[in-house]
mmCIF file with all atom_site columns, C-alpha atoms in Angstrom:
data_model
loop_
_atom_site.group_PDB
_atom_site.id
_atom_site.type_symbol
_atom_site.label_atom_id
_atom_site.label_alt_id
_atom_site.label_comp_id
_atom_site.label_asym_id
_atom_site.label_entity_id
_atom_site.label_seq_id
_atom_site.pdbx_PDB_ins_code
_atom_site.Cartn_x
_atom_site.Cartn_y
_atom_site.Cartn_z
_atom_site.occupancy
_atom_site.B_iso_or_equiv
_atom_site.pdbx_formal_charge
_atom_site.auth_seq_id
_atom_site.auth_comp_id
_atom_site.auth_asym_id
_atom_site.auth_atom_id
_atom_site.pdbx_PDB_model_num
ATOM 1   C CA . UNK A 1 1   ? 36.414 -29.972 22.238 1.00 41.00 ? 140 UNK A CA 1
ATOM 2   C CA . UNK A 1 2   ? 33.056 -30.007 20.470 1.00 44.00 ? 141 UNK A CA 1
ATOM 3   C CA . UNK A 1 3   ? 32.220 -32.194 17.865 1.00 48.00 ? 142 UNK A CA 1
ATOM 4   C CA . UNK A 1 4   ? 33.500 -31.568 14.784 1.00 51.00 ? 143 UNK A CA 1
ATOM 5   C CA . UNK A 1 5   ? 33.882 -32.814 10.805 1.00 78.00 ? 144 UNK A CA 1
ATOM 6   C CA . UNK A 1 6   ? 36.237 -30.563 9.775  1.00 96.00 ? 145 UNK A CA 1
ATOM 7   C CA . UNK A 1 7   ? 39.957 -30.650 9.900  1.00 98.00 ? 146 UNK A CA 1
ATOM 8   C CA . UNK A 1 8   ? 42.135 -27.901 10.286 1.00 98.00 ? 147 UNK A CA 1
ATOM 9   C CA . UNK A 1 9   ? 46.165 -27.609 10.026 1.00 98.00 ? 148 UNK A CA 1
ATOM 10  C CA . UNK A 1 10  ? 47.374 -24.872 11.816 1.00 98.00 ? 149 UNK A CA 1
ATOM 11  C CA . UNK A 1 11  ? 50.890 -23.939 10.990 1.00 98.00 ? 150 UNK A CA 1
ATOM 12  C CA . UNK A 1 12  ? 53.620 -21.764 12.474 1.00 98.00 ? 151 UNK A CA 1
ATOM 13  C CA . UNK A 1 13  ? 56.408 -19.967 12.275 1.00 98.00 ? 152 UNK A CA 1
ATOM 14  C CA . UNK A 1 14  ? 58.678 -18.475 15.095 1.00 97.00 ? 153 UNK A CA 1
ATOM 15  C CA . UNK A 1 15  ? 57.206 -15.007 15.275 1.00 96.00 ? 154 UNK A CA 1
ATOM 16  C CA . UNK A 1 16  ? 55.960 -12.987 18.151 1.00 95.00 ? 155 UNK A CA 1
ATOM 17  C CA . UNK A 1 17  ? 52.593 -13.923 17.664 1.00 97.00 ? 156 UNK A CA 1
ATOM 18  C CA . UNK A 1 18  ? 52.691 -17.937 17.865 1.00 98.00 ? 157 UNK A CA 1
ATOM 19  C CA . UNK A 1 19  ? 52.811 -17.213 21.622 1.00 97.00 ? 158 UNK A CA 1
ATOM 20  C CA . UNK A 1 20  ? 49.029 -16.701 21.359 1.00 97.00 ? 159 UNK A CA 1
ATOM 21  C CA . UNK A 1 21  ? 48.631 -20.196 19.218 1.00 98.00 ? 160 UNK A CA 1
ATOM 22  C CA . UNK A 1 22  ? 46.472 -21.941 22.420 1.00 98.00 ? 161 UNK A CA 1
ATOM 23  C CA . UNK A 1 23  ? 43.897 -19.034 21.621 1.00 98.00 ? 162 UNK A CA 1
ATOM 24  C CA . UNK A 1 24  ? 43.492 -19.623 18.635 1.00 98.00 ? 163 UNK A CA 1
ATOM 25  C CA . UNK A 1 25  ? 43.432 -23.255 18.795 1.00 98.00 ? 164 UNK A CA 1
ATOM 26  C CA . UNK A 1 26  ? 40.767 -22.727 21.017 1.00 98.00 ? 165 UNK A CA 1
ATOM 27  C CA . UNK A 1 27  ? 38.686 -20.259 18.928 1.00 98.00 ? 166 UNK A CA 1
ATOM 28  C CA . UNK A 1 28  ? 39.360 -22.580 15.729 1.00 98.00 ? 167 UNK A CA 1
ATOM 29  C CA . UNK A 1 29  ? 37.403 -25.754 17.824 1.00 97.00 ? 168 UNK A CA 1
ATOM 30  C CA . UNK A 1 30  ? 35.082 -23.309 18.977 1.00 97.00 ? 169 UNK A CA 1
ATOM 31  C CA . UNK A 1 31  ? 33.873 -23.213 14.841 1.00 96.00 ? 170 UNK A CA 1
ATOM 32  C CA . UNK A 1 32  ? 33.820 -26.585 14.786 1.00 96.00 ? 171 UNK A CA 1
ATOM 33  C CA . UNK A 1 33  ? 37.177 -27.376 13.568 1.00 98.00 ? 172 UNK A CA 1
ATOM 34  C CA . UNK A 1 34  ? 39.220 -30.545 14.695 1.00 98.00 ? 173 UNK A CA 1
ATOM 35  C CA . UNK A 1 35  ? 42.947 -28.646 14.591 1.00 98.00 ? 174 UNK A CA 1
ATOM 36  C CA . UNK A 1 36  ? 46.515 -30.156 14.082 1.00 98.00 ? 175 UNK A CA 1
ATOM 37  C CA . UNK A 1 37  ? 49.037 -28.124 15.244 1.00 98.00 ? 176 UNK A CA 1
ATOM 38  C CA . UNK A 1 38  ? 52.477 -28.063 13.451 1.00 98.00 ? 177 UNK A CA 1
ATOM 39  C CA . UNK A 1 39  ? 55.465 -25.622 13.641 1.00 98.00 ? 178 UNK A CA 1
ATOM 40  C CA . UNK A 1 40  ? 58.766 -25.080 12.443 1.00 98.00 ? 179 UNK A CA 1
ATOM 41  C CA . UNK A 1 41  ? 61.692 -26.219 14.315 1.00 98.00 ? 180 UNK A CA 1
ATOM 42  C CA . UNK A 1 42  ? 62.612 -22.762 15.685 1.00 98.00 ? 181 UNK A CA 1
ATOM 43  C CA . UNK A 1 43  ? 58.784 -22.003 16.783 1.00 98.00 ? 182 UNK A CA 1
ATOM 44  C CA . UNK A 1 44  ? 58.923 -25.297 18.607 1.00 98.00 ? 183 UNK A CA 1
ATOM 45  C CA . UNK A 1 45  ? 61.549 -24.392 20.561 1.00 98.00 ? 184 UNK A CA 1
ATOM 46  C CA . UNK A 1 46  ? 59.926 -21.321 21.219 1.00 98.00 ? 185 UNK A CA 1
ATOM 47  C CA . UNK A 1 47  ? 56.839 -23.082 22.580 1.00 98.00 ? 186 UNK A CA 1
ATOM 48  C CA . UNK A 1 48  ? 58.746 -26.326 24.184 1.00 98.00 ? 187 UNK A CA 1
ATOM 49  C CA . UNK A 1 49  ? 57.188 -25.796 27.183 1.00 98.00 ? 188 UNK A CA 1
ATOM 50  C CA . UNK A 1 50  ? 53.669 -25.671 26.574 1.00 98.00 ? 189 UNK A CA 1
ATOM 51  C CA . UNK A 1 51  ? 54.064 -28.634 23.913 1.00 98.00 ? 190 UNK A CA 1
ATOM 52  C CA . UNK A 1 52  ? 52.579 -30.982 25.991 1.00 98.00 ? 191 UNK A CA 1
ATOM 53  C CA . UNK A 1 53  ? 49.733 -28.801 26.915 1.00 98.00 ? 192 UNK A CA 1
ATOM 54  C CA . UNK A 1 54  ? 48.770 -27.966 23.134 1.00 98.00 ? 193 UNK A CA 1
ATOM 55  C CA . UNK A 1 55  ? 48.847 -31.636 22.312 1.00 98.00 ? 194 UNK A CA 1
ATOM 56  C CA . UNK A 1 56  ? 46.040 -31.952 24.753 1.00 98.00 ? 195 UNK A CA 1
ATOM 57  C CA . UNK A 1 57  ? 44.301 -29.112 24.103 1.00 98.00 ? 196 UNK A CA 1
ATOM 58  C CA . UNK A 1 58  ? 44.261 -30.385 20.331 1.00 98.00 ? 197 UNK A CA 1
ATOM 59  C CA . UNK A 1 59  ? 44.046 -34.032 20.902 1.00 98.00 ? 198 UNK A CA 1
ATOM 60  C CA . UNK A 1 60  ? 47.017 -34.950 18.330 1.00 98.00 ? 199 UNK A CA 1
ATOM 61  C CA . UNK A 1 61  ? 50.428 -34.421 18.368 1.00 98.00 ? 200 UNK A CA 1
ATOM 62  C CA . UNK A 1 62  ? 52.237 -31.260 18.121 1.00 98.00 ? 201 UNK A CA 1
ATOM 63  C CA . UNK A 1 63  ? 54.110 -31.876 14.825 1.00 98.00 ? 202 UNK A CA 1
ATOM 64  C CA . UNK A 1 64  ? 57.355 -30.008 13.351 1.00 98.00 ? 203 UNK A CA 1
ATOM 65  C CA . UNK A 1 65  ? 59.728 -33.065 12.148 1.00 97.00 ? 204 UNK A CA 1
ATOM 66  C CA . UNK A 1 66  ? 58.937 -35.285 9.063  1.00 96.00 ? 205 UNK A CA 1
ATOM 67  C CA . UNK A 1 67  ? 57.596 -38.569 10.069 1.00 94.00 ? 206 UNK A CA 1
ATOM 68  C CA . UNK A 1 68  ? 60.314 -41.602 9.405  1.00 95.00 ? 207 UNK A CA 1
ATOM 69  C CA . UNK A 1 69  ? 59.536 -43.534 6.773  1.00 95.00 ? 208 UNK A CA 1
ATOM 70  C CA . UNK A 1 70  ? 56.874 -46.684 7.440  1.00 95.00 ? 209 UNK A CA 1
ATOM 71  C CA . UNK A 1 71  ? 55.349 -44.945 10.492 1.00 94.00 ? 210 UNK A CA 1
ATOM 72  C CA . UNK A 1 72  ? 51.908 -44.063 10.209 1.00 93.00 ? 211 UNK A CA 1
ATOM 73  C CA . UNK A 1 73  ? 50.125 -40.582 10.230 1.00 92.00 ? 212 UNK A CA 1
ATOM 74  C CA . UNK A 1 74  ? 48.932 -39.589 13.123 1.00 94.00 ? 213 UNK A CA 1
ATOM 75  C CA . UNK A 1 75  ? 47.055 -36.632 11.538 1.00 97.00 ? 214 UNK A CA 1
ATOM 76  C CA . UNK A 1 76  ? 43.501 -36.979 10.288 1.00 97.00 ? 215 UNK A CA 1
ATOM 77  C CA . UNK A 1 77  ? 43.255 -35.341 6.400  1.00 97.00 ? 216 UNK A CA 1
ATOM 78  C CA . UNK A 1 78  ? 43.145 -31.783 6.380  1.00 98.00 ? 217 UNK A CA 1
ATOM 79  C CA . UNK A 1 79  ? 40.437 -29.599 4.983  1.00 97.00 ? 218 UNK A CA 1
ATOM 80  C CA . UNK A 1 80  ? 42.068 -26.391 5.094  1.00 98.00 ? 219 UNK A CA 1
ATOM 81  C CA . UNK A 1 81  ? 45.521 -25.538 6.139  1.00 98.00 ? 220 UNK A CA 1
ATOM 82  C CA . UNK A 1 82  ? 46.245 -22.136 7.614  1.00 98.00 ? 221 UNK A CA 1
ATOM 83  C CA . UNK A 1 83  ? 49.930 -21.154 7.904  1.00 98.00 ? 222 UNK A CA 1
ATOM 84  C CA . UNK A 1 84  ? 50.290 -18.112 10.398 1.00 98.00 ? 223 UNK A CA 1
ATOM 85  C CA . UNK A 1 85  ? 52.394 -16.286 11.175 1.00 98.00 ? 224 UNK A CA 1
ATOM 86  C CA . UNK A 1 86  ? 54.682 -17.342 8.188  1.00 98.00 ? 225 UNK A CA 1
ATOM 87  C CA . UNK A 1 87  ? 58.352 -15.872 8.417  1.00 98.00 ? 226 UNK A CA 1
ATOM 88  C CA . UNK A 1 88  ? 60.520 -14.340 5.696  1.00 98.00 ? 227 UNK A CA 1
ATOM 89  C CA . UNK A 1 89  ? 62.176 -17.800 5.383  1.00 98.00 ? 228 UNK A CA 1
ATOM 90  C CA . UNK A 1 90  ? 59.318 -19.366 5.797  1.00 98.00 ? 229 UNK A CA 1
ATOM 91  C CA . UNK A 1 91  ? 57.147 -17.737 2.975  1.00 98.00 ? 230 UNK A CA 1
ATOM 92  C CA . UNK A 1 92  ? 60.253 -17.787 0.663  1.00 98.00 ? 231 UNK A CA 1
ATOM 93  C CA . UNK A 1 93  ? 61.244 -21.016 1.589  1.00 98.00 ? 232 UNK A CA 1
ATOM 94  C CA . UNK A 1 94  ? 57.293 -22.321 0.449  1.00 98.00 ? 233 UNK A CA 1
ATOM 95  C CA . UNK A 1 95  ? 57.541 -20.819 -2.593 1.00 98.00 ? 234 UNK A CA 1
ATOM 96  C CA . UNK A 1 96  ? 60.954 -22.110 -3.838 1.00 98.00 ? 235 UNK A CA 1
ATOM 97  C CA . UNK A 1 97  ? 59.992 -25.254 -3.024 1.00 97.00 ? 236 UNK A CA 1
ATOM 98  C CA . UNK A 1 98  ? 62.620 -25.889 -0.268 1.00 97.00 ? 237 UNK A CA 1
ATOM 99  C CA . UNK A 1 99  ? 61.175 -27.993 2.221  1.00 97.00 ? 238 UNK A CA 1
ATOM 100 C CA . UNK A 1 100 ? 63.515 -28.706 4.650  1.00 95.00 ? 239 UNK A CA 1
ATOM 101 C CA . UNK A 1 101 ? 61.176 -27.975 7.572  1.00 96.00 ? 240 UNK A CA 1
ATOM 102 C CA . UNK A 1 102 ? 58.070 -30.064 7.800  1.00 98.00 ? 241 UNK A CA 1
ATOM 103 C CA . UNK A 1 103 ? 55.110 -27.624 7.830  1.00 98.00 ? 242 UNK A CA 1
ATOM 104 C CA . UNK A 1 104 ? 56.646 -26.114 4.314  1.00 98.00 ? 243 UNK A CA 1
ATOM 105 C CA . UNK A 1 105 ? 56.765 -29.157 3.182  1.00 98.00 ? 244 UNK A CA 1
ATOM 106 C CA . UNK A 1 106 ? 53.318 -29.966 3.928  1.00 98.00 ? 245 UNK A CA 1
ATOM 107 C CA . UNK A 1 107 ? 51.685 -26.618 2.150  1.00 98.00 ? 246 UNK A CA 1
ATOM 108 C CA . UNK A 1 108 ? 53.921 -27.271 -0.486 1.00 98.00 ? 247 UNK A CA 1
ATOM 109 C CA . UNK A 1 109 ? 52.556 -30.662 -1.337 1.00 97.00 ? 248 UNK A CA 1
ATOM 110 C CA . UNK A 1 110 ? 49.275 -29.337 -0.585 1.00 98.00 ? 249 UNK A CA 1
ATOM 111 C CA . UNK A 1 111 ? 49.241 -26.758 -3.033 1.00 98.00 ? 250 UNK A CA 1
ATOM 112 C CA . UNK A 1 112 ? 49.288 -30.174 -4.930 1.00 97.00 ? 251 UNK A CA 1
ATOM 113 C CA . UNK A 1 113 ? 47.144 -32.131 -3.300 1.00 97.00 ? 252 UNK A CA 1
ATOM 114 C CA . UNK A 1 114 ? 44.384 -29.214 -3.796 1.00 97.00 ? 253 UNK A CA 1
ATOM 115 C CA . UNK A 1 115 ? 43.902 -28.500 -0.201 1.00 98.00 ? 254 UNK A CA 1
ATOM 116 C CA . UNK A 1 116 ? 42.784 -25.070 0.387  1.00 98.00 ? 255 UNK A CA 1
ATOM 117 C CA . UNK A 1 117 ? 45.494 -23.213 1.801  1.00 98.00 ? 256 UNK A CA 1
ATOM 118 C CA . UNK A 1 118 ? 45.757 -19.772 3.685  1.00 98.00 ? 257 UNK A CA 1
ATOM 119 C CA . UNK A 1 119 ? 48.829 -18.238 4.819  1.00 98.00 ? 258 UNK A CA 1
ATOM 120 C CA . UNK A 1 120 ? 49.194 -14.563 7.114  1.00 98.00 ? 259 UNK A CA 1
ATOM 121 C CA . UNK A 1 121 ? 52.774 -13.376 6.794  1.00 97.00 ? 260 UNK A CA 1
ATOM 122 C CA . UNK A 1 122 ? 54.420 -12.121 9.466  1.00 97.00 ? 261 UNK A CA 1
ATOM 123 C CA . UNK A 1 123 ? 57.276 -9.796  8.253  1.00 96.00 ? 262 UNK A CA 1
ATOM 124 C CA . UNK A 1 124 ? 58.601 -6.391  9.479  1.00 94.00 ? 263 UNK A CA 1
ATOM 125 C CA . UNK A 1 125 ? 58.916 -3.708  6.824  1.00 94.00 ? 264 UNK A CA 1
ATOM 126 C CA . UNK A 1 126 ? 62.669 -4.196  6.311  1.00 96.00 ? 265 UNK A CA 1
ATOM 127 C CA . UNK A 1 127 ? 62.246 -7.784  5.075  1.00 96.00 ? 266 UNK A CA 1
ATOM 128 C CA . UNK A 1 128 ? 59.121 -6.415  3.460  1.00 96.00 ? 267 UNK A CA 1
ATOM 129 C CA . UNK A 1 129 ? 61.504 -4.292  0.969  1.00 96.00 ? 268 UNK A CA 1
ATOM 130 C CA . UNK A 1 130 ? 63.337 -7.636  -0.159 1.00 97.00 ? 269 UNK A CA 1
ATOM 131 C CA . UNK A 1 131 ? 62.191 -7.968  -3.631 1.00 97.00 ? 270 UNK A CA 1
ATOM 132 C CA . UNK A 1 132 ? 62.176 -11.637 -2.756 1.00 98.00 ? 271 UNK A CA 1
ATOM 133 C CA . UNK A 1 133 ? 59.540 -11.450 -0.544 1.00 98.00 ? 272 UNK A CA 1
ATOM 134 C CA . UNK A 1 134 ? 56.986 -9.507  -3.261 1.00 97.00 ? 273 UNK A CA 1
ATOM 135 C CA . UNK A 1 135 ? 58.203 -12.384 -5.829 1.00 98.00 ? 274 UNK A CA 1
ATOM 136 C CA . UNK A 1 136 ? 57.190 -15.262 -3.353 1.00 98.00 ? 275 UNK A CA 1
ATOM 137 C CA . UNK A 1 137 ? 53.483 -13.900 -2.581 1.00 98.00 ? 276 UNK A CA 1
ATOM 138 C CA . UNK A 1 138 ? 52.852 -12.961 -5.879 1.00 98.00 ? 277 UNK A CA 1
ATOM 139 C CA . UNK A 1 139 ? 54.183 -17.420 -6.616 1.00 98.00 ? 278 UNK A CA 1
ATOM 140 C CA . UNK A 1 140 ? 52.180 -18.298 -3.832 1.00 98.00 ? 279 UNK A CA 1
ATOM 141 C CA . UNK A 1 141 ? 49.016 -16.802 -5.067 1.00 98.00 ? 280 UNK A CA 1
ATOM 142 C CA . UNK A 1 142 ? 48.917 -17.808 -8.692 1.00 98.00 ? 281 UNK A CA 1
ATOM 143 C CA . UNK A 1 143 ? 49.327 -21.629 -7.192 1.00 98.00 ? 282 UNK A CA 1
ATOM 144 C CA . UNK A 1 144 ? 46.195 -20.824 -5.806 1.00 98.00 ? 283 UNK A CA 1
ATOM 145 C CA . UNK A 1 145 ? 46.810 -19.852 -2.335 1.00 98.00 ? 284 UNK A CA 1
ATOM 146 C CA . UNK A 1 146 ? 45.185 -17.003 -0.359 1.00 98.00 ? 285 UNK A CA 1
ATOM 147 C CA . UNK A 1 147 ? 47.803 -14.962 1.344  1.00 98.00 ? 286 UNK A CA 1
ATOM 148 C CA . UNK A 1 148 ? 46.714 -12.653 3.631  1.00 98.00 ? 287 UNK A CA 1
ATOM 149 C CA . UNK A 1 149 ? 48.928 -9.464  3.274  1.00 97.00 ? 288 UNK A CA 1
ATOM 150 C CA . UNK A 1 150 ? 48.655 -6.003  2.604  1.00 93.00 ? 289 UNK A CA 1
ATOM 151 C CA . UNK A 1 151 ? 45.116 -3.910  3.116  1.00 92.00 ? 290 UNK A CA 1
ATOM 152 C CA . UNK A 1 152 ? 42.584 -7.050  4.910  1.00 92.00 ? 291 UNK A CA 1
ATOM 153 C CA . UNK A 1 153 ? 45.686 -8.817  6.487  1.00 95.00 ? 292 UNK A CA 1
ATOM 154 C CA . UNK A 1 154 ? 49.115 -8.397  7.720  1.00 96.00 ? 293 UNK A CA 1
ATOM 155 C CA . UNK A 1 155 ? 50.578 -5.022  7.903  1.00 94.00 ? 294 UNK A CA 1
ATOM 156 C CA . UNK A 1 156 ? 54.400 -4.756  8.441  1.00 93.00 ? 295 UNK A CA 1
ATOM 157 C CA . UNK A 1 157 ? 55.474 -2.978  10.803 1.00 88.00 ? 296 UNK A CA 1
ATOM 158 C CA . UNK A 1 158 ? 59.131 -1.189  11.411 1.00 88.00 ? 297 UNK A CA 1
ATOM 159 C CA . UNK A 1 159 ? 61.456 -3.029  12.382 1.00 90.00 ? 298 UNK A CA 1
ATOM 160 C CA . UNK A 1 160 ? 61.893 -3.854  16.620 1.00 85.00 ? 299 UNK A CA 1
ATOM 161 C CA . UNK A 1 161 ? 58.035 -2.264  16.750 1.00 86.00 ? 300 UNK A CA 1
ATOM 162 C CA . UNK A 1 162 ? 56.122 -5.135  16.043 1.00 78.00 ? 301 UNK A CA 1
ATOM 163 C CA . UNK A 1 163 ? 52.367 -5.563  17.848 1.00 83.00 ? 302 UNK A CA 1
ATOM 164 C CA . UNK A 1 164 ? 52.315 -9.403  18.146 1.00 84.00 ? 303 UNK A CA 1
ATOM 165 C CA . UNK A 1 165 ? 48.961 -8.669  19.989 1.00 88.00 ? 304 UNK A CA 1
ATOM 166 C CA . UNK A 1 166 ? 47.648 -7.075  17.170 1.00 90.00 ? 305 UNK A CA 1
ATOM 167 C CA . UNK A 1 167 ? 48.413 -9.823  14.753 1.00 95.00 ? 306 UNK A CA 1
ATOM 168 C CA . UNK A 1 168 ? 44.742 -10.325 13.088 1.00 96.00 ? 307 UNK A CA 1
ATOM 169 C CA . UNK A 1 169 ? 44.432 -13.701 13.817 1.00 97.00 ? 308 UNK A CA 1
ATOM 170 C CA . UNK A 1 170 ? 40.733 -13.583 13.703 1.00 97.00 ? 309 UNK A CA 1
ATOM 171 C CA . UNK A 1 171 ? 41.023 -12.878 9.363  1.00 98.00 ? 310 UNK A CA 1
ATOM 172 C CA . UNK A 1 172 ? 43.388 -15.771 8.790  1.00 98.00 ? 311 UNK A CA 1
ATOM 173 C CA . UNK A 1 173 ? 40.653 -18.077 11.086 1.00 98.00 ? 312 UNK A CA 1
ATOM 174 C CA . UNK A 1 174 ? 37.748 -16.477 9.014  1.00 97.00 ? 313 UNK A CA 1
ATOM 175 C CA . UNK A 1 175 ? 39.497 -17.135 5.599  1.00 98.00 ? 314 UNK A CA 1
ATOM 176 C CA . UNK A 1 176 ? 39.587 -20.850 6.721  1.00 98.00 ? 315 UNK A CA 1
ATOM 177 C CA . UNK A 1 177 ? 36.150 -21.104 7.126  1.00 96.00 ? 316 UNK A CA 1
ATOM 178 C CA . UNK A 1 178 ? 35.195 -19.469 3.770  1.00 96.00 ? 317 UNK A CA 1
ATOM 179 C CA . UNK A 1 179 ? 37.302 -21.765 1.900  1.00 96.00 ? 318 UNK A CA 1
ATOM 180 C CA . UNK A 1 180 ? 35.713 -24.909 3.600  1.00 94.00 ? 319 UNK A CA 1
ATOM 181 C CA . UNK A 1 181 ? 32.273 -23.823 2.850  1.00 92.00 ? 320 UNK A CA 1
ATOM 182 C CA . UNK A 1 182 ? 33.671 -23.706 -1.012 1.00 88.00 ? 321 UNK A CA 1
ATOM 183 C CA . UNK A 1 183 ? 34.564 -27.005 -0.791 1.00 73.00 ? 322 UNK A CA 1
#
């Protein structure tokens, strides 16, 4: 890792492309971030076997359960959060305020907390034609958050076609650093 001041949360959901999360950890330090990883429960289980390994690439703790209460954080204070790729549930989940999973509850109290906060959808174009879906981005942004979808971002794609390799990772990273030389 090179040295770094500024602290990135990167957050995912369990879509195809999480499986390419260590490369983008990777790319993230190589800007000078310091990244904490955190998932939902489903993308951990996705990833259980390479846990250990992202933990050290990272040098913190894979998170994706809340903390019990008294025990300390073991995350530095983030700068910017990037959640990518965010699910259906996910995305919907954020901006009903429902945080039973741990990284939604951690964008939604940062919306809060005024930490800048990008999210890349991940959704094929059969969940994309839930009005719920149009309702929650359209929430998400006037809270101040910069979601990535549509022309510049994520693209759905039909259903059982989806390009996990083509997931533009690289705009969600870029986003993060524009916000944090706002700040």
């Amino acid at each position: 890792m090179t040295s770094t001041s500024r602290t990135l949360y990167l957050f995912g959901s369990a879509a195809p492309p999480i499986f390419d999360v260590a490369k983008v950890i990777e790319d993230a330090q190589a800007d000078g971030w310091d990244v904490c990883l955190g998932l939902t429960p489903t993308a951990a289980r996705w990833l259980d076997e390479s846990l250990d390994g992202l933990a050290a690439l990272t040098g913190h703790p894979v998170r994706s359960e809340y903390k019990l209460p008294g025990q300390p954080d073991v995350w530095p204070k983030a700068d910017v959060i990037v959640f990518a790729p965010a699910t259906f549930n996910s995305i919907n989940s954020w901006a009903l305020g429902l945080t039973a999973s741990f990284v939604v509850g951690v964008v939604a109290e940062g919306i809060g907390k005024g930490i800048p906060t990008v999210t890349m959808p991940c959704v094929n174009a059969a969940y994309a034609q839930h009005r719920q879906l149009g309702r929650s981005i359209a929430e998400l942004r006037e809270q101040g958050v910069t979601v990535l979808y549509g022309e510049g971002g994520f693209m759905p794609n039909p259903p059982g076609s989806g390009k996990p390799k083509a997931y533009p990772w690289d705009v969600a990273l870029h986003s993060a650093r524009k916000l944090a030389d706002r700040t």
